[in-house]
XYZ file of C-alpha atoms in Angstrom:
451
model
C 85.575 110.278 87.782
C 88.434 112.707 87.395
C 88.835 115.885 89.431
C 88.198 115.321 93.142
C 89.069 117.576 96.058
C 88.165 117.975 99.711
C 87.231 121.397 101.063
C 86.660 120.462 104.708
C 85.936 117.566 107.057
C 84.167 117.618 110.417
C 83.814 114.745 112.894
C 83.227 113.918 116.575
C 83.339 110.934 118.943
C 85.773 109.170 116.670
C 88.791 107.371 118.176
C 90.621 109.941 120.345
C 88.592 112.881 118.985
C 85.728 113.212 121.461
C 84.748 116.797 120.644
C 83.703 118.175 117.288
C 86.780 118.797 115.154
C 86.753 120.607 111.814
C 89.656 120.833 109.365
C 89.669 123.147 106.349
C 91.789 122.540 103.258
C 91.301 125.989 101.763
C 93.879 128.729 101.260
C 93.834 131.815 103.450
C 94.071 134.962 101.301
C 96.527 136.703 103.634
C 99.188 134.071 102.834
C 98.624 133.770 99.082
C 101.210 136.430 98.230
C 104.021 134.590 100.018
C 104.481 132.051 97.211
C 102.496 133.369 94.244
C 103.998 130.752 91.911
C 102.530 127.870 93.911
C 99.551 126.101 92.493
C 96.217 126.681 94.249
C 93.237 124.603 93.155
C 90.260 126.516 91.780
C 86.676 125.421 91.185
C 83.702 127.208 89.636
C 81.583 126.379 92.674
C 84.020 127.970 95.144
C 83.936 131.495 93.761
C 87.219 133.134 94.704
C 88.070 130.526 97.327
C 90.881 128.083 96.500
C 91.886 124.669 97.802
C 95.421 123.925 98.970
C 97.249 121.243 96.955
C 99.098 120.028 100.079
C 98.113 119.736 103.745
C 100.404 118.159 106.337
C 99.680 117.173 109.948
C 102.351 117.119 112.678
C 102.093 115.713 116.177
C 103.755 113.512 118.763
C 103.418 109.732 118.685
C 99.926 108.703 119.884
C 98.666 112.287 119.525
C 95.887 111.217 117.151
C 97.339 111.986 113.701
C 96.492 108.561 112.311
C 93.077 108.731 113.980
C 92.401 111.962 112.147
C 93.193 110.368 108.780
C 90.943 107.440 109.687
C 88.080 109.931 109.705
C 88.408 110.113 105.912
C 88.150 106.351 105.647
C 85.151 106.015 107.970
C 82.915 106.744 104.976
C 84.358 103.995 102.783
C 84.336 101.544 105.713
C 80.531 101.782 105.782
C 80.169 100.890 102.099
C 79.687 97.463 100.491
C 77.462 96.075 103.273
C 74.199 95.458 101.399
C 74.938 91.884 100.310
C 76.697 90.858 103.507
C 74.959 89.326 106.525
C 75.108 92.153 109.042
C 78.891 92.520 109.334
C 80.105 94.341 112.409
C 79.753 98.105 112.147
C 83.066 100.018 112.007
C 82.191 101.920 115.182
C 85.245 103.448 116.904
C 84.021 105.962 119.515
C 86.033 107.800 122.131
C 86.726 105.406 125.015
C 84.447 107.235 127.471
C 81.650 107.923 124.962
C 80.716 104.427 123.822
C 77.018 105.095 124.304
C 77.125 108.073 121.938
C 77.052 108.077 118.100
C 80.054 108.861 115.918
C 79.454 111.733 113.510
C 81.247 112.730 110.328
C 80.652 115.299 107.607
C 82.754 115.953 104.525
C 82.469 118.674 101.896
C 84.011 117.771 98.565
C 84.120 118.688 94.872
C 83.690 116.323 91.942
C 84.302 117.791 88.496
C 83.286 121.273 89.747
C 80.126 120.006 91.487
C 80.199 120.766 95.211
C 78.646 118.271 97.641
C 78.436 117.632 101.346
C 77.729 114.221 102.902
C 76.994 113.666 106.582
C 76.499 110.456 108.552
C 75.886 109.481 112.154
C 76.078 105.900 113.408
C 76.607 103.687 116.419
C 77.586 100.035 116.721
C 74.354 98.713 115.196
C 72.814 101.234 112.808
C 73.089 104.285 110.576
C 71.251 106.879 112.683
C 71.193 109.591 110.022
C 72.499 110.114 106.504
C 72.274 113.235 104.377
C 73.593 114.298 100.973
C 73.262 117.873 99.772
C 74.929 120.138 97.236
C 75.540 123.811 96.507
C 73.821 124.843 93.233
C 75.433 128.305 93.243
C 78.578 129.831 94.676
C 76.840 131.911 97.350
C 73.550 130.020 97.645
C 72.471 127.749 100.491
C 72.858 124.016 100.273
C 70.074 122.002 98.649
C 69.181 118.624 100.100
C 69.362 115.681 97.671
C 68.236 113.064 100.179
C 67.862 112.531 103.914
C 67.603 109.365 105.932
C 67.006 108.462 109.557
C 67.350 104.824 110.660
C 64.230 103.513 108.885
C 62.940 106.435 106.824
C 64.356 107.704 103.511
C 63.065 110.857 101.817
C 64.009 112.883 98.756
C 62.468 115.510 96.483
C 65.163 115.009 93.856
C 63.576 114.079 90.486
C 66.407 111.658 89.747
C 65.182 109.392 92.551
C 61.908 107.761 91.494
C 59.150 106.564 93.821
C 60.123 102.988 92.987
C 63.680 103.589 94.162
C 62.467 105.390 97.307
C 60.261 102.428 98.179
C 63.128 100.004 97.529
C 65.414 101.929 99.862
C 62.763 102.191 102.579
C 62.032 98.474 102.337
C 65.712 97.635 102.653
C 66.612 99.934 105.543
C 63.545 98.808 107.479
C 65.358 95.500 108.065
C 68.978 96.546 107.512
C 69.556 99.809 109.361
C 73.315 99.302 109.025
C 73.303 99.854 105.222
C 73.789 103.272 103.596
C 71.119 104.592 101.229
C 73.987 105.797 99.044
C 74.999 102.198 98.393
C 71.529 101.268 97.143
C 71.420 104.336 94.881
C 74.787 103.375 93.447
C 73.585 99.854 92.616
C 70.730 101.434 90.649
C 73.432 103.307 88.687
C 71.757 106.669 89.160
C 73.978 109.716 88.746
C 75.471 111.571 90.481
C 75.299 108.896 93.176
C 77.527 106.475 91.295
C 80.324 109.056 91.163
C 79.791 110.078 94.789
C 79.959 106.415 95.805
C 83.187 105.939 93.836
C 84.648 109.021 95.513
C 84.217 107.448 98.956
C 85.156 103.949 97.804
C 88.472 105.296 96.479
C 89.096 107.693 99.353
C 92.408 106.846 100.955
C 96.116 106.724 100.326
C 98.188 105.094 97.611
C 98.224 101.317 97.880
C 100.765 98.977 96.366
C 97.928 96.700 95.254
C 96.172 99.601 93.567
C 97.595 98.735 90.161
C 99.643 96.212 88.277
C 102.798 98.317 88.068
C 104.502 96.030 85.539
C 101.471 96.141 83.237
C 101.114 99.919 83.390
C 104.806 100.516 82.729
C 104.839 97.997 79.874
C 101.843 99.556 78.105
C 102.444 103.260 78.780
C 105.818 104.278 77.356
C 105.293 107.966 78.116
C 104.527 107.372 81.786
C 107.416 104.925 82.065
C 109.848 107.519 80.719
C 108.635 110.124 83.221
C 109.030 107.625 86.062
C 112.545 106.672 84.918
C 113.559 110.340 84.604
C 112.388 111.067 88.161
C 114.143 107.962 89.505
C 117.347 109.156 87.830
C 116.811 112.608 89.330
C 116.446 111.028 92.766
C 120.008 109.692 92.401
C 119.259 106.249 93.848
C 121.329 104.361 91.267
C 118.471 103.391 88.916
C 118.915 104.289 85.262
C 116.080 102.357 83.621
C 113.196 99.925 84.157
C 112.890 96.799 82.047
C 109.467 95.177 81.633
C 108.431 91.812 80.260
C 105.047 90.385 79.231
C 104.610 86.630 79.742
C 101.553 84.792 78.350
C 100.337 81.256 79.066
C 97.157 79.308 78.284
C 94.552 79.303 81.070
C 93.426 76.013 82.531
C 89.799 75.115 81.655
C 88.950 74.885 85.350
C 90.026 78.487 85.869
C 87.897 79.631 82.930
C 84.895 77.763 84.333
C 85.437 79.310 87.759
C 85.571 82.851 86.334
C 82.352 82.227 84.376
C 80.613 80.982 87.542
C 81.701 84.081 89.440
C 80.130 86.332 86.829
C 76.892 84.329 86.845
C 76.615 84.228 90.641
C 77.377 87.916 91.061
C 75.686 89.191 87.932
C 75.222 92.782 89.082
C 78.935 92.965 89.896
C 80.142 91.201 86.742
C 81.668 94.425 85.390
C 83.575 94.908 88.645
C 84.842 91.312 88.450
C 85.913 91.842 84.848
C 87.681 95.062 85.810
C 89.621 93.361 88.613
C 90.636 90.494 86.310
C 91.792 92.950 83.658
C 93.722 95.014 86.198
C 95.513 91.880 87.366
C 96.223 90.768 83.793
C 93.896 87.745 84.103
C 91.276 88.676 81.493
C 90.623 86.594 78.366
C 91.589 82.964 77.722
C 95.247 83.365 78.641
C 97.183 84.165 81.782
C 99.213 87.319 81.296
C 101.931 88.274 83.734
C 103.940 91.477 83.659
C 107.351 91.537 85.300
C 109.615 94.522 85.810
C 113.144 95.013 87.123
C 115.298 98.021 87.912
C 118.411 98.552 85.827
C 121.543 99.938 87.496
C 124.854 101.252 86.086
C 123.840 101.793 82.454
C 127.390 102.033 81.118
C 127.077 99.050 78.805
C 129.288 96.575 80.651
C 128.719 96.821 84.403
C 124.941 97.186 84.322
C 122.758 94.765 86.277
C 119.058 94.190 87.044
C 117.393 94.003 90.462
C 113.942 92.645 91.248
C 111.699 95.090 93.201
C 112.048 92.845 96.266
C 115.801 93.523 96.199
C 115.377 97.292 96.298
C 114.986 99.347 99.454
C 111.559 100.006 100.942
C 111.991 103.700 100.219
C 112.697 103.058 96.519
C 109.597 100.916 96.033
C 107.440 103.392 97.973
C 108.753 106.274 95.863
C 107.975 104.326 92.663
C 104.474 103.547 93.937
C 103.824 107.221 94.633
C 105.114 108.287 91.214
C 102.940 105.694 89.458
C 99.824 107.236 91.004
C 100.760 110.887 91.360
C 101.916 111.450 87.766
C 98.599 110.385 86.140
C 96.727 112.390 88.806
C 98.515 115.573 87.737
C 96.838 115.138 84.327
C 93.496 113.603 85.318
C 92.989 114.700 88.918
C 93.268 112.736 92.138
C 93.106 112.836 95.922
C 95.663 111.131 98.177
C 95.469 110.680 101.959
C 98.711 109.164 103.305
C 99.665 108.239 106.849
C 103.379 108.833 107.367
C 105.432 108.256 104.185
C 108.155 107.118 106.565
C 110.433 105.305 104.135
C 111.126 108.351 101.975
C 114.205 110.510 102.422
C 113.383 114.105 103.352
C 114.671 115.408 100.021
C 112.438 113.024 98.050
C 109.456 114.058 100.178
C 110.267 117.703 99.470
C 110.381 116.951 95.742
C 106.970 115.242 95.847
C 105.528 118.303 97.576
C 107.038 120.525 94.872
C 105.330 118.432 92.179
C 101.936 119.120 93.752
C 102.730 122.819 94.153
C 103.891 123.304 90.559
C 100.996 124.619 88.450
C 102.673 123.520 85.199
C 102.933 119.925 86.472
C 99.839 119.571 88.642
C 97.483 120.817 85.926
C 94.372 118.943 87.127
C 94.597 120.042 90.776
C 95.584 116.777 92.480
C 95.484 117.075 96.290
C 97.867 115.546 98.852
C 97.012 115.175 102.555
C 99.497 113.410 104.846
C 100.951 113.067 108.331
C 104.651 113.138 109.133
C 107.286 113.582 111.838
C 109.752 114.999 109.306
C 110.469 118.482 110.643
C 113.036 119.258 107.930
C 110.277 119.968 105.388
C 108.533 122.424 107.742
C 110.019 125.567 106.191
C 108.465 128.435 104.159
C 110.276 127.242 101.022
C 108.320 123.959 101.119
C 104.998 124.728 102.791
C 102.678 127.684 103.204
C 101.754 128.288 106.827
C 98.070 127.487 106.100
C 99.176 124.057 104.804
C 100.533 123.058 108.236
C 98.315 121.614 110.986
C 99.103 120.166 114.405
C 97.451 117.356 116.360
C 97.824 117.274 120.132
C 96.343 115.023 122.821
C 95.452 116.232 126.300
C 97.473 114.116 128.730
C 94.744 114.214 131.395
C 91.641 113.494 129.312
C 93.138 111.609 126.342
C 91.205 113.885 123.963
C 92.870 114.881 120.690
C 92.539 118.258 119.007
C 93.665 119.605 115.606
C 94.575 123.221 114.853
C 96.413 125.094 112.059
C 99.696 126.962 112.257
C 97.815 130.021 110.958
C 96.154 130.607 114.374
C 99.522 131.854 115.666
C 99.491 135.529 114.700
C 102.990 136.449 115.899
C 104.810 134.612 113.085
C 106.658 136.962 110.775
C 107.207 136.324 107.086
C 110.120 133.929 106.478
C 109.983 132.528 110.029
C 111.553 129.084 110.495
C 108.482 127.035 111.430
C 110.540 123.964 112.265
C 112.629 125.835 114.845
C 109.535 127.170 116.571
C 107.911 123.734 116.499
C 110.915 121.995 118.083
C 110.998 124.686 120.777
C 107.393 123.833 121.653
C 105.976 127.136 120.401
C 103.086 125.448 118.555
C 102.546 122.332 120.714
C 102.145 118.909 119.130
C 105.509 117.557 120.380
C 106.405 114.989 123.080
C 107.806 116.229 126.395
C 110.153 113.636 127.845
C 111.970 115.603 130.509
C 115.769 115.847 130.802
C 118.472 113.190 130.574
C 118.733 112.934 134.367
C 115.118 111.764 134.516
C 115.789 109.146 131.853
C 118.867 107.993 133.744
C 116.943 107.588 136.990
C 114.335 105.482 135.212
C 117.043 103.288 133.731
C 119.028 102.908 136.958
C 116.240 102.733 139.521
C 113.228 104.609 140.813
C 112.711 108.365 140.571
C 114.471 108.909 143.908
C 117.618 107.196 142.646
C 117.095 103.975 144.639
C 118.397 101.104 142.540
C 116.131 98.215 141.701
C 117.391 94.641 141.958
C 117.483 93.096 138.515
C 118.049 89.360 138.189
C 120.559 88.362 135.571
């Protein structure tokens, strides 16, 4: 699976989002002339509509930004349940709506095929599940399959009567399992790719790849990473890698063989994980890497990744996943890249915006408190969203900067945001209020504090 993008997501009764909330990741035509050189993602199934390569969410602490990103992961959290004994459902409703179902719907594009997947569930069962697609640009959606708790139906010729009966038999006793998961196990397309889309949906993870192995075996990627680390001016001038091999113990080989026999239908997945970790074959293979500093020939030295700053290792991790995605396609949902300097974050955004770099239309969605990047030079106004929580009800809401019509071209978004023009910021009162809290009660009466 290569090109993957999200057009919109809609959800309700999920964490602090009680009401139906819908977020679009498409470009608004009225802003497209502001930065004509920026990359906008096209698809044959969208007609003239284009997807934004970057979307960023701002909001105060506890406003619901992270909850919003969790809505993307609610789909993957419901996967991989078929062979488990009724694990607890990942049901996270609004605090005052625990007797109501959580609902989520996501419209996405895989290799120019446009789909929409909708689910509804409570703490015990999948109440409804539906997958449909758009066969033409302007045509109505066409249902691929539908499911209510114990009834699965489909007119799609790719789903045989045997498979329908299998799914109905399974969900009659396991209402907490998705029909999509069963279709994936049967390796029927496009369901395998749709399943992988949700299984991989989420942000970059440091365990996603064996960084040492990838750098050791891909000289071209390594050089690009090194060049960008040099550009970042963090003192790194090269990365040295080393491959270390050792004979596997017979007990380990026997254990791996037993795993593949016991989990026969997942043997390819087991083999993939072993290969990714460098544990395939009859030998143990370890890949080590270190960062080289001061490449002047006499004062250079090497540092293990654990000796580098958290920001450096996070930046490397992003580069290792973003750079291949610019060639092959990719979707990244990140909650607060907090360890990155503002300038490095700006540079990452520029990589996604650059049409000569981001050739495959990789898409970045993230939350941040970093107001310094909220300027027209970095972000289009339709790429900026705000999340705000009602202090009385505890209900979160999300809305785009583009709903504010009185913003002139070139306006400093960050200044307006800090002034409270767009909402989504904390209101703490003045310093006198803070002083009264520190020194005593609100009326200035000092509290007795034991020492």
